[in-house]
Amino acid sequence: MKNKIFENVLEYKVQYADTDAYGVVWHGTYLRWMEAGRVEWLFDNGVRIDELARDFGIVMPVVDINIKYKYPAKLMNNVILTTMVKNFTNTSVTFEQIIKIKETGKICTVAEVRATATDKNGRIVRDIGSLIGLKSENTDRQCV
């Protein structure tokens, strides 16, 4: 069995469409980048979000997000997004996501994002850890 990856790192150059009229990254852009980070984390662990939806009728909605905006990224900055699993239970997984400016190391945002898995009828999938390859003996596992 493949070793599970608990951290994924993505790099991105800030584009004009990511910013407001002043060249500062618009606050909602960070959420879009974080979504990409979670999808890539799943992919790195052998889970394709498109196959979950198409083949099994399972989606992974965000049910809680706590984000702290610390420093603004700007047009043409290179940013680094790190996505880690902080913990998981039978019904949810919590990711910690940090976005930094590559050139300076300054932290732009820190977020905790909790997602669950639901079937096509909206029912919660009760073993999310197994679904995404994070099975443990203890169903409330700290991963950091």
PDB file of C-alpha atoms in Angstrom:
ATOM      1  CA  MET A   1       0.000   0.000   0.000  1.00  0.00           C
ATOM      2  CA  LYS A   2       1.223   3.492  -0.880  1.00  0.00           C
ATOM      3  CA  ASN A   3       2.323   5.743   2.004  1.00  0.00           C
ATOM      4  CA  LYS A   4      -0.233   8.445   2.627  1.00  0.00           C
ATOM      5  CA  ILE A   5       0.787  12.052   2.058  1.00  0.00           C
ATOM      6  CA  PHE A   6      -0.264  14.382   4.848  1.00  0.00           C
ATOM      7  CA  GLU A   7       1.001  17.558   3.147  1.00  0.00           C
ATOM      8  CA  ASN A   8       0.689  19.010  -0.352  1.00  0.00           C
ATOM      9  CA  VAL A   9       2.459  22.131  -1.641  1.00  0.00           C
ATOM     10  CA  LEU A  10       1.329  24.173  -4.655  1.00  0.00           C
ATOM     11  CA  GLU A  11       2.992  27.239  -6.168  1.00  0.00           C
ATOM     12  CA  TYR A  12       1.124  29.916  -8.106  1.00  0.00           C
ATOM     13  CA  LYS A  13       1.948  33.300  -9.660  1.00  0.00           C
ATOM     14  CA  VAL A  14      -0.687  35.933  -8.818  1.00  0.00           C
ATOM     15  CA  GLN A  15      -2.485  37.010 -12.001  1.00  0.00           C
ATOM     16  CA  TYR A  16      -4.396  40.193 -12.740  1.00  0.00           C
ATOM     17  CA  ALA A  17      -7.741  38.340 -12.463  1.00  0.00           C
ATOM     18  CA  ASP A  18      -6.843  37.377  -8.856  1.00  0.00           C
ATOM     19  CA  THR A  19      -6.603  41.005  -7.726  1.00  0.00           C
ATOM     20  CA  ASP A  20      -8.696  44.064  -7.083  1.00  0.00           C
ATOM     21  CA  ALA A  21      -8.210  47.449  -8.800  1.00  0.00           C
ATOM     22  CA  TYR A  22      -5.138  48.125  -6.638  1.00  0.00           C
ATOM     23  CA  GLY A  23      -3.277  44.935  -7.558  1.00  0.00           C
ATOM     24  CA  VAL A  24      -3.965  43.315  -4.166  1.00  0.00           C
ATOM     25  CA  VAL A  25      -5.311  39.745  -4.103  1.00  0.00           C
ATOM     26  CA  TRP A  26      -9.074  39.800  -3.589  1.00  0.00           C
ATOM     27  CA  HIS A  27     -10.073  37.977  -0.382  1.00  0.00           C
ATOM     28  CA  GLY A  28     -12.196  35.359  -2.179  1.00  0.00           C
ATOM     29  CA  THR A  29      -9.267  34.336  -4.381  1.00  0.00           C
ATOM     30  CA  TYR A  30      -7.580  32.703  -1.394  1.00  0.00           C
ATOM     31  CA  LEU A  31     -10.614  30.426  -0.964  1.00  0.00           C
ATOM     32  CA  ARG A  32     -10.377  29.334  -4.614  1.00  0.00           C
ATOM     33  CA  TRP A  33      -6.676  28.559  -4.202  1.00  0.00           C
ATOM     34  CA  MET A  34      -7.428  26.578  -1.043  1.00  0.00           C
ATOM     35  CA  GLU A  35     -10.032  24.516  -2.891  1.00  0.00           C
ATOM     36  CA  ALA A  36      -7.362  23.648  -5.468  1.00  0.00           C
ATOM     37  CA  GLY A  37      -5.013  22.661  -2.643  1.00  0.00           C
ATOM     38  CA  ARG A  38      -7.550  20.273  -1.109  1.00  0.00           C
ATOM     39  CA  VAL A  39      -8.334  18.692  -4.487  1.00  0.00           C
ATOM     40  CA  GLU A  40      -4.600  18.193  -5.128  1.00  0.00           C
ATOM     41  CA  TRP A  41      -4.118  16.753  -1.638  1.00  0.00           C
ATOM     42  CA  LEU A  42      -6.828  14.190  -2.385  1.00  0.00           C
ATOM     43  CA  PHE A  43      -5.294  13.418  -5.784  1.00  0.00           C
ATOM     44  CA  ASP A  44      -1.868  12.883  -4.192  1.00  0.00           C
ATOM     45  CA  ASN A  45      -3.557  10.325  -1.940  1.00  0.00           C
ATOM     46  CA  GLY A  46      -5.212   8.419  -4.764  1.00  0.00           C
ATOM     47  CA  VAL A  47      -8.633  10.070  -4.597  1.00  0.00           C
ATOM     48  CA  ARG A  48     -10.057  11.803  -7.664  1.00  0.00           C
ATOM     49  CA  ILE A  49     -12.838  14.177  -6.682  1.00  0.00           C
ATOM     50  CA  ASP A  50     -14.434  13.868 -10.139  1.00  0.00           C
ATOM     51  CA  GLU A  51     -14.587  10.064  -9.857  1.00  0.00           C
ATOM     52  CA  LEU A  52     -16.090  10.275  -6.375  1.00  0.00           C
ATOM     53  CA  ALA A  53     -18.936  12.374  -7.763  1.00  0.00           C
ATOM     54  CA  ARG A  54     -19.427  10.543 -11.061  1.00  0.00           C
ATOM     55  CA  ASP A  55     -18.931   6.932  -9.976  1.00  0.00           C
ATOM     56  CA  PHE A  56     -20.145   6.986  -6.383  1.00  0.00           C
ATOM     57  CA  GLY A  57     -22.366  10.074  -6.112  1.00  0.00           C
ATOM     58  CA  ILE A  58     -20.188  11.452  -3.306  1.00  0.00           C
ATOM     59  CA  VAL A  59     -19.247  15.114  -2.927  1.00  0.00           C
ATOM     60  CA  MET A  60     -17.134  16.787  -0.241  1.00  0.00           C
ATOM     61  CA  PRO A  61     -18.685  20.115   0.741  1.00  0.00           C
ATOM     62  CA  VAL A  62     -16.971  22.546   3.076  1.00  0.00           C
ATOM     63  CA  VAL A  63     -19.023  22.803   6.271  1.00  0.00           C
ATOM     64  CA  ASP A  64     -16.822  25.176   8.278  1.00  0.00           C
ATOM     65  CA  ILE A  65     -13.997  27.555   7.476  1.00  0.00           C
ATOM     66  CA  ASN A  66     -11.941  29.790   9.730  1.00  0.00           C
ATOM     67  CA  ILE A  67      -9.545  32.031   7.840  1.00  0.00           C
ATOM     68  CA  LYS A  68      -7.170  34.691   9.087  1.00  0.00           C
ATOM     69  CA  TYR A  69      -5.899  37.250   6.612  1.00  0.00           C
ATOM     70  CA  LYS A  70      -2.450  38.365   7.753  1.00  0.00           C
ATOM     71  CA  TYR A  71      -0.606  39.991   4.835  1.00  0.00           C
ATOM     72  CA  PRO A  72      -1.727  40.873   1.308  1.00  0.00           C
ATOM     73  CA  ALA A  73      -0.337  39.074  -1.716  1.00  0.00           C
ATOM     74  CA  LYS A  74      -0.032  41.287  -4.771  1.00  0.00           C
ATOM     75  CA  LEU A  75       0.012  41.054  -8.536  1.00  0.00           C
ATOM     76  CA  MET A  76       2.939  38.950  -9.821  1.00  0.00           C
ATOM     77  CA  ASN A  77       3.906  37.617  -6.371  1.00  0.00           C
ATOM     78  CA  ASN A  78       4.655  33.915  -6.307  1.00  0.00           C
ATOM     79  CA  VAL A  79       2.605  32.305  -3.568  1.00  0.00           C
ATOM     80  CA  ILE A  80       3.004  28.915  -1.963  1.00  0.00           C
ATOM     81  CA  LEU A  81      -0.017  27.061  -0.613  1.00  0.00           C
ATOM     82  CA  THR A  82       0.541  24.255   1.862  1.00  0.00           C
ATOM     83  CA  THR A  83      -2.369  21.917   2.590  1.00  0.00           C
ATOM     84  CA  MET A  84      -2.210  19.484   5.514  1.00  0.00           C
ATOM     85  CA  VAL A  85      -4.698  17.216   7.223  1.00  0.00           C
ATOM     86  CA  LYS A  86      -4.974  18.498  10.766  1.00  0.00           C
ATOM     87  CA  ASN A  87      -7.407  15.844  12.014  1.00  0.00           C
ATOM     88  CA  PHE A  88     -10.369  13.737  11.021  1.00  0.00           C
ATOM     89  CA  THR A  89     -13.358  11.995  12.525  1.00  0.00           C
ATOM     90  CA  ASN A  90     -15.824   9.477  11.121  1.00  0.00           C
ATOM     91  CA  THR A  91     -17.770  12.288   9.448  1.00  0.00           C
ATOM     92  CA  SER A  92     -15.319  15.087   8.646  1.00  0.00           C
ATOM     93  CA  VAL A  93     -11.747  15.971   7.799  1.00  0.00           C
ATOM     94  CA  THR A  94     -10.103  19.236   8.842  1.00  0.00           C
ATOM     95  CA  PHE A  95      -7.396  20.706   6.647  1.00  0.00           C
ATOM     96  CA  GLU A  96      -4.930  23.372   7.714  1.00  0.00           C
ATOM     97  CA  GLN A  97      -3.977  25.590   4.800  1.00  0.00           C
ATOM     98  CA  ILE A  98      -1.284  28.259   4.755  1.00  0.00           C
ATOM     99  CA  ILE A  99      -0.534  30.668   1.920  1.00  0.00           C
ATOM    100  CA  LYS A 100       2.840  32.457   1.921  1.00  0.00           C
ATOM    101  CA  ILE A 101       4.636  34.797  -0.425  1.00  0.00           C
ATOM    102  CA  LYS A 102       7.514  32.765  -1.826  1.00  0.00           C
ATOM    103  CA  GLU A 103       9.960  35.659  -2.123  1.00  0.00           C
ATOM    104  CA  THR A 104       9.603  36.905   1.459  1.00  0.00           C
ATOM    105  CA  GLY A 105       8.118  33.988   3.401  1.00  0.00           C
ATOM    106  CA  LYS A 106       5.411  36.307   4.753  1.00  0.00           C
ATOM    107  CA  ILE A 107       2.226  34.478   5.630  1.00  0.00           C
ATOM    108  CA  CYS A 108      -0.805  35.815   3.748  1.00  0.00           C
ATOM    109  CA  THR A 109      -3.503  33.550   5.181  1.00  0.00           C
ATOM    110  CA  VAL A 110      -3.921  30.711   7.622  1.00  0.00           C
ATOM    111  CA  ALA A 111      -7.117  28.686   7.475  1.00  0.00           C
ATOM    112  CA  GLU A 112      -8.769  25.644   8.956  1.00  0.00           C
ATOM    113  CA  VAL A 113     -11.262  24.111   6.572  1.00  0.00           C
ATOM    114  CA  ARG A 114     -13.573  21.300   7.639  1.00  0.00           C
ATOM    115  CA  ALA A 115     -15.222  19.191   4.960  1.00  0.00           C
ATOM    116  CA  THR A 116     -17.561  16.262   5.088  1.00  0.00           C
ATOM    117  CA  ALA A 117     -18.664  13.742   2.475  1.00  0.00           C
ATOM    118  CA  THR A 118     -22.269  13.341   1.401  1.00  0.00           C
ATOM    119  CA  ASP A 119     -24.009  10.991  -0.999  1.00  0.00           C
ATOM    120  CA  LYS A 120     -26.317  12.112  -3.818  1.00  0.00           C
ATOM    121  CA  ASN A 121     -29.229  12.296  -1.359  1.00  0.00           C
ATOM    122  CA  GLY A 122     -27.347  14.600   0.995  1.00  0.00           C
ATOM    123  CA  ARG A 123     -26.709  11.925   3.622  1.00  0.00           C
ATOM    124  CA  ILE A 124     -23.363  12.138   5.431  1.00  0.00           C
ATOM    125  CA  VAL A 125     -20.878   9.385   4.644  1.00  0.00           C
ATOM    126  CA  ARG A 126     -19.935   7.959   8.052  1.00  0.00           C
ATOM    127  CA  ASP A 127     -16.411   6.743   7.301  1.00  0.00           C
ATOM    128  CA  ILE A 128     -14.683   9.641   5.579  1.00  0.00           C
ATOM    129  CA  GLY A 129     -11.259   8.458   6.769  1.00  0.00           C
ATOM    130  CA  SER A 130     -11.509   5.233   4.774  1.00  0.00           C
ATOM    131  CA  LEU A 131     -12.950   7.110   1.803  1.00  0.00           C
ATOM    132  CA  ILE A 132      -9.842   9.283   1.519  1.00  0.00           C
ATOM    133  CA  GLY A 133      -7.307   6.796   2.867  1.00  0.00           C
ATOM    134  CA  LEU A 134      -6.935   8.056   6.439  1.00  0.00           C
ATOM    135  CA  LYS A 135      -8.122   5.009   8.359  1.00  0.00           C
ATOM    136  CA  SER A 136      -6.898   4.713  11.936  1.00  0.00           C
ATOM    137  CA  GLU A 137      -7.857   2.734  15.007  1.00  0.00           C
ATOM    138  CA  ASN A 138      -8.864   5.964  16.719  1.00  0.00           C
ATOM    139  CA  THR A 139     -11.576   7.745  14.737  1.00  0.00           C
ATOM    140  CA  ASP A 140     -10.550  11.194  16.045  1.00  0.00           C
ATOM    141  CA  ARG A 141      -6.957  11.387  14.898  1.00  0.00           C
ATOM    142  CA  GLN A 142      -4.565  14.285  15.139  1.00  0.00           C
ATOM    143  CA  CYS A 143      -2.280  14.277  12.116  1.00  0.00           C
ATOM    144  CA  VAL A 144       0.132  17.137  12.856  1.00  0.00           C
TER     145      VAL A 144
END
